[in-house]
mmCIF file of C-alpha atoms in Angstrom:
data_model
loop_
_atom_site.group_PDB
_atom_site.id
_atom_site.type_symbol
_atom_site.label_atom_id
_atom_site.label_comp_id
_atom_site.label_asym_id
_atom_site.label_seq_id
_atom_site.Cartn_x
_atom_site.Cartn_y
_atom_site.Cartn_z
ATOM 1 C CA MET Z 1305 14.556 2.423 23.180
ATOM 2 C CA SER Z 1306 15.134 -0.991 21.548
ATOM 3 C CA LEU Z 1307 15.957 -1.764 17.993
ATOM 4 C CA GLY Z 1308 12.892 -3.939 17.525
ATOM 5 C CA ASN Z 1309 10.457 -1.426 18.851
ATOM 6 C CA GLU Z 1310 12.051 1.336 16.842
ATOM 7 C CA TYR Z 1311 11.797 -0.819 13.675
ATOM 8 C CA LEU Z 1312 8.123 -1.420 14.310
ATOM 9 C CA ARG Z 1313 7.507 2.349 14.834
ATOM 10 C CA ILE Z 1314 9.369 3.080 11.598
ATOM 11 C CA ILE Z 1315 7.816 0.438 9.482
ATOM 12 C CA LEU Z 1316 4.261 1.425 10.596
ATOM 13 C CA GLY Z 1317 5.088 4.950 9.329
ATOM 14 C CA ARG Z 1318 6.350 3.630 6.051
ATOM 15 C CA PHE Z 1319 3.175 1.668 5.479
ATOM 16 C CA GLN Z 1320 1.071 4.803 6.396
ATOM 17 C CA ASN Z 1321 3.104 6.810 3.905
ATOM 18 C CA VAL Z 1322 2.537 4.363 1.149
ATOM 19 C CA LYS Z 1323 -1.214 4.351 1.933
ATOM 20 C CA SER Z 1324 -1.180 8.130 1.970
ATOM 21 C CA LEU Z 1325 0.297 8.371 -1.558
ATOM 22 C CA GLY Z 1326 -2.324 5.989 -2.794
ATOM 23 C CA ASP Z 1327 -5.109 7.953 -1.134
ATOM 24 C CA LYS Z 1328 -3.933 11.174 -2.711
ATOM 25 C CA ALA Z 1329 -3.785 9.532 -6.168
ATOM 26 C CA ILE Z 1330 -7.196 7.902 -5.836
ATOM 27 C CA ASP Z 1331 -8.787 11.089 -4.489
ATOM 28 C CA GLN Z 1332 -7.856 12.937 -7.774
ATOM 29 C CA LEU Z 1333 -9.642 10.388 -10.050
ATOM 30 C CA SER Z 1334 -13.229 9.912 -11.163
ATOM 31 C CA GLU Z 1335 -14.993 6.713 -11.056
ATOM 32 C CA GLU Z 1336 -14.502 6.320 -14.818
ATOM 33 C CA GLU Z 1337 -10.828 6.999 -14.448
ATOM 34 C CA LEU Z 1338 -10.476 4.440 -11.728
ATOM 35 C CA HIS Z 1339 -11.779 1.775 -14.213
ATOM 36 C CA TRP Z 1340 -9.649 2.937 -17.228
ATOM 37 C CA THR Z 1341 -7.128 0.510 -18.787
ATOM 38 C CA LEU Z 1342 -4.656 1.053 -21.546
ATOM 39 C CA ASN Z 1343 -5.221 -2.335 -23.106
ATOM 40 C CA GLU Z 1344 -6.443 -5.909 -22.415
ATOM 41 C CA GLU Z 1345 -3.223 -6.808 -20.570
ATOM 42 C CA SER Z 1346 -3.252 -3.784 -18.293
ATOM 43 C CA ASN Z 1347 -4.959 -3.589 -14.942
ATOM 44 C CA SER Z 1348 -7.117 -0.656 -13.963
ATOM 45 C CA ILE Z 1349 -6.709 1.065 -10.687
ATOM 46 C CA SER Z 1350 -9.983 -0.539 -9.546
ATOM 47 C CA ILE Z 1351 -8.451 -3.972 -10.163
ATOM 48 C CA ILE Z 1352 -5.185 -3.037 -8.396
ATOM 49 C CA ILE Z 1353 -7.265 -1.895 -5.420
ATOM 50 C CA LYS Z 1354 -9.219 -5.185 -5.472
ATOM 51 C CA HIS Z 1355 -5.999 -7.242 -5.664
ATOM 52 C CA VAL Z 1356 -4.214 -5.239 -2.930
ATOM 53 C CA ARG Z 1357 -7.268 -5.504 -0.600
ATOM 54 C CA GLY Z 1358 -7.396 -9.314 -1.195
ATOM 55 C CA ASN Z 1359 -3.686 -9.620 -0.477
ATOM 56 C CA MET Z 1360 -3.971 -7.520 2.615
ATOM 57 C CA VAL Z 1361 -6.867 -9.328 4.205
ATOM 58 C CA SER Z 1362 -5.303 -12.722 3.389
ATOM 59 C CA ARG Z 1363 -1.810 -11.875 4.559
ATOM 60 C CA TRP Z 1364 -2.602 -9.912 7.693
ATOM 61 C CA THR Z 1365 -5.686 -11.639 9.162
ATOM 62 C CA ASN Z 1366 -4.385 -13.795 11.916
ATOM 63 C CA PHE Z 1367 -0.925 -12.935 10.675
ATOM 64 C CA LEU Z 1368 1.078 -14.826 13.353
ATOM 65 C CA THR Z 1369 -1.086 -17.902 13.565
ATOM 66 C CA THR Z 1370 -2.356 -18.865 10.069
ATOM 67 C CA ASP Z 1371 -0.825 -19.145 6.565
ATOM 68 C CA GLY Z 1372 -0.879 -15.774 4.777
ATOM 69 C CA GLU Z 1373 -2.620 -17.378 1.806
ATOM 70 C CA LYS Z 1374 -6.050 -18.000 3.198
ATOM 71 C CA PRO Z 1375 -8.059 -20.854 1.603
ATOM 72 C CA ASN Z 1376 -11.068 -18.555 1.014
ATOM 73 C CA ARG Z 1377 -9.047 -16.049 -1.086
ATOM 74 C CA ASN Z 1378 -9.844 -16.109 -4.746
ATOM 75 C CA ARG Z 1379 -6.801 -14.291 -6.180
ATOM 76 C CA GLU Z 1380 -7.938 -14.898 -9.785
ATOM 77 C CA GLN Z 1381 -11.198 -13.114 -9.180
ATOM 78 C CA GLU Z 1382 -9.225 -10.057 -7.825
ATOM 79 C CA PHE Z 1383 -8.192 -9.362 -11.480
ATOM 80 C CA VAL Z 1384 -11.745 -9.214 -12.877
ATOM 81 C CA ASP Z 1385 -13.185 -5.650 -12.689
ATOM 82 C CA SER Z 1386 -16.505 -5.805 -10.780
ATOM 83 C CA LYS Z 1387 -17.271 -2.168 -11.687
ATOM 84 C CA GLN Z 1388 -17.491 -0.975 -8.106
ATOM 85 C CA SER Z 1389 -18.314 2.664 -7.510
ATOM 86 C CA LYS Z 1390 -15.618 5.097 -6.329
ATOM 87 C CA GLU Z 1391 -17.055 5.026 -2.856
ATOM 88 C CA GLU Z 1392 -17.027 1.160 -2.781
ATOM 89 C CA LEU Z 1393 -13.454 1.102 -3.995
ATOM 90 C CA ILE Z 1394 -12.275 3.566 -1.307
ATOM 91 C CA GLU Z 1395 -14.129 1.577 1.308
ATOM 92 C CA SER Z 1396 -12.447 -1.632 0.066
ATOM 93 C CA TRP Z 1397 -9.051 0.099 -0.081
ATOM 94 C CA ASN Z 1398 -9.469 1.412 3.456
ATOM 95 C CA TYR Z 1399 -10.646 -1.871 4.827
ATOM 96 C CA GLY Z 1400 -7.561 -3.663 3.546
ATOM 97 C CA TRP Z 1401 -5.212 -1.005 4.942
ATOM 98 C CA ASN Z 1402 -7.081 -1.105 8.344
ATOM 99 C CA VAL Z 1403 -6.362 -4.889 8.490
ATOM 100 C CA VAL Z 1404 -2.617 -4.252 7.767
ATOM 101 C CA LEU Z 1405 -2.206 -1.320 10.136
ATOM 102 C CA GLU Z 1406 -4.032 -3.060 13.013
ATOM 103 C CA ALA Z 1407 -1.848 -6.151 12.601
ATOM 104 C CA LEU Z 1408 1.269 -4.184 12.595
ATOM 105 C CA GLN Z 1409 0.238 -2.159 15.707
ATOM 106 C CA GLN Z 1410 -0.223 -5.455 17.597
ATOM 107 C CA LEU Z 1411 3.160 -6.820 16.825
ATOM 108 C CA THR Z 1412 5.872 -6.735 19.550
ATOM 109 C CA GLU Z 1413 9.677 -6.811 19.310
ATOM 110 C CA GLU Z 1414 9.617 -10.424 20.279
ATOM 111 C CA ASP Z 1415 7.378 -11.209 17.217
ATOM 112 C CA LEU Z 1416 9.930 -10.038 14.667
ATOM 113 C CA LEU Z 1417 12.015 -13.209 14.640
ATOM 114 C CA LYS Z 1418 8.995 -15.543 14.807
ATOM 115 C CA GLN Z 1419 8.184 -17.538 11.749
ATOM 116 C CA VAL Z 1420 4.945 -17.217 9.659
ATOM 117 C CA TYR Z 1421 3.872 -19.070 6.580
ATOM 118 C CA ILE Z 1422 2.839 -17.777 3.166
ATOM 119 C CA ARG Z 1423 1.733 -20.414 0.712
ATOM 120 C CA GLY Z 1424 3.297 -23.027 2.962
ATOM 121 C CA GLU Z 1425 6.723 -21.407 2.904
ATOM 122 C CA LYS Z 1426 8.295 -20.226 6.159
ATOM 123 C CA TYR Z 1427 9.405 -16.588 6.628
ATOM 124 C CA PHE Z 1428 10.631 -14.544 9.556
ATOM 125 C CA VAL Z 1429 8.067 -11.908 10.495
ATOM 126 C CA LEU Z 1430 10.596 -9.254 9.692
ATOM 127 C CA ASP Z 1431 10.924 -10.639 6.132
ATOM 128 C CA ALA Z 1432 7.180 -10.978 5.694
ATOM 129 C CA ILE Z 1433 6.736 -7.342 6.771
ATOM 130 C CA GLU Z 1434 9.363 -6.119 4.252
ATOM 131 C CA TRP Z 1435 7.988 -8.339 1.454
ATOM 132 C CA GLN Z 1436 4.479 -6.817 1.903
ATOM 133 C CA LEU Z 1437 5.668 -3.168 2.105
ATOM 134 C CA ALA Z 1438 7.568 -3.695 -1.159
ATOM 135 C CA HIS Z 1439 4.428 -5.260 -2.755
ATOM 136 C CA TYR Z 1440 2.173 -2.483 -1.625
ATOM 137 C CA ALA Z 1441 4.547 0.240 -2.687
ATOM 138 C CA TYR Z 1442 4.893 -1.438 -6.105
ATOM 139 C CA HIS Z 1443 1.112 -1.323 -6.611
ATOM 140 C CA VAL Z 1444 0.768 2.233 -5.258
ATOM 141 C CA GLY Z 1445 3.364 3.164 -7.773
ATOM 142 C CA GLN Z 1446 1.225 1.658 -10.494
ATOM 143 C CA ILE Z 1447 -1.764 3.542 -9.161
ATOM 144 C CA VAL Z 1448 0.099 6.891 -9.266
ATOM 145 C CA TYR Z 1449 1.552 6.179 -12.778
ATOM 146 C CA ILE Z 1450 -1.856 5.379 -14.194
ATOM 147 C CA GLY Z 1451 -3.394 8.364 -12.467
ATOM 148 C CA LYS Z 1452 -0.772 10.580 -14.088
ATOM 149 C CA GLN Z 1453 -1.423 9.177 -17.465
ATOM 150 C CA VAL Z 1454 -5.172 9.511 -17.148
ATOM 151 C CA LYS Z 1455 -5.056 13.078 -15.664
ATOM 152 C CA ASN Z 1456 -2.158 14.344 -17.813
ATOM 153 C CA GLU Z 1457 -1.720 18.107 -17.173
ATOM 154 C CA GLU Z 1458 -4.574 18.057 -14.682
ATOM 155 C CA TRP Z 1459 -2.598 15.743 -12.338
ATOM 156 C CA GLU Z 1460 -1.729 17.362 -8.978
ATOM 157 C CA CYS Z 1461 1.691 16.257 -7.871
ATOM 158 C CA ILE Z 1462 1.593 14.229 -4.673
ATOM 159 C CA SER Z 1463 5.359 14.374 -3.976
ATOM 160 C CA ILE Z 1464 8.134 16.816 -4.987
ATOM 161 C CA PRO Z 1465 7.040 18.547 -8.238
ATOM 162 C CA LYS Z 1466 9.380 18.601 -11.186
ATOM 163 C CA GLY Z 1467 11.764 21.507 -11.076
ATOM 164 C CA LYS Z 1468 11.045 22.162 -7.324
ATOM 165 C CA SER Z 1469 13.678 19.877 -5.740
ATOM 166 C CA ALA Z 1470 15.980 22.769 -4.530
ATOM 167 C CA GLN Z 1471 12.951 24.706 -3.189
ATOM 168 C CA TYR Z 1472 11.671 21.608 -1.390
ATOM 169 C CA LEU Z 1473 15.070 20.903 0.112
ATOM 170 C CA GLN Z 1474 15.409 24.436 1.465
ATOM 171 C CA GLU Z 1475 11.873 24.292 2.916
ATOM 172 C CA MET Z 1476 12.661 20.970 4.705
ATOM 173 C CA ILE Z 1477 15.972 22.355 6.033
ATOM 174 C CA LYS Z 1478 14.237 25.407 7.361
ATOM 175 C CA LYS Z 1479 11.385 23.322 8.872
ATOM 176 C CA HIS Z 1480 13.737 21.004 10.639
ATOM 177 C CA SER Z 1481 16.060 23.830 11.863
ATOM 178 C CA ASP Z 1482 13.028 25.762 13.163
ATOM 179 C CA SER Z 1483 11.675 22.707 15.041
ATOM 180 C CA SER Z 1484 15.112 21.828 16.704
ATOM 181 C CA GLN Z 1485 15.285 25.304 18.299
#
């Protein structure tokens, strides 16, 4: 086992976990709720999905060989709600994530210290990966937060429910002790 390969395995799992949280939030929401905004300055979940997809396709297409800000990307248009259906939004969301996950799966340990460009600025692959993970987790956090606001008491918790931390901890300890025997 090498450090680089272990990092790539772990980071792929982290990206998949972030996607899973977003999936669980989006699944709970109606088409109307996906387009809801608090005010003119706020983004709807549909706009966040559109932006994240645009970023993913731009950053991760030909990740090692072209600048991560592709000339055909129209970032400003990502923040205009095109009133896509829920099915279209999910398809768009999944397409972006597939681009990311496929690019990550193709990386090797030797790639981690190569340099890539984003908006003409040079980054180590390792740094670009971490930057994008933070960016996507930030936006998934927004999706979850908006979903909780819209659904209120109808929201189904997608992590550890309030008041259940001790119970969750005991379940995890039991699960891991049972699997190690």
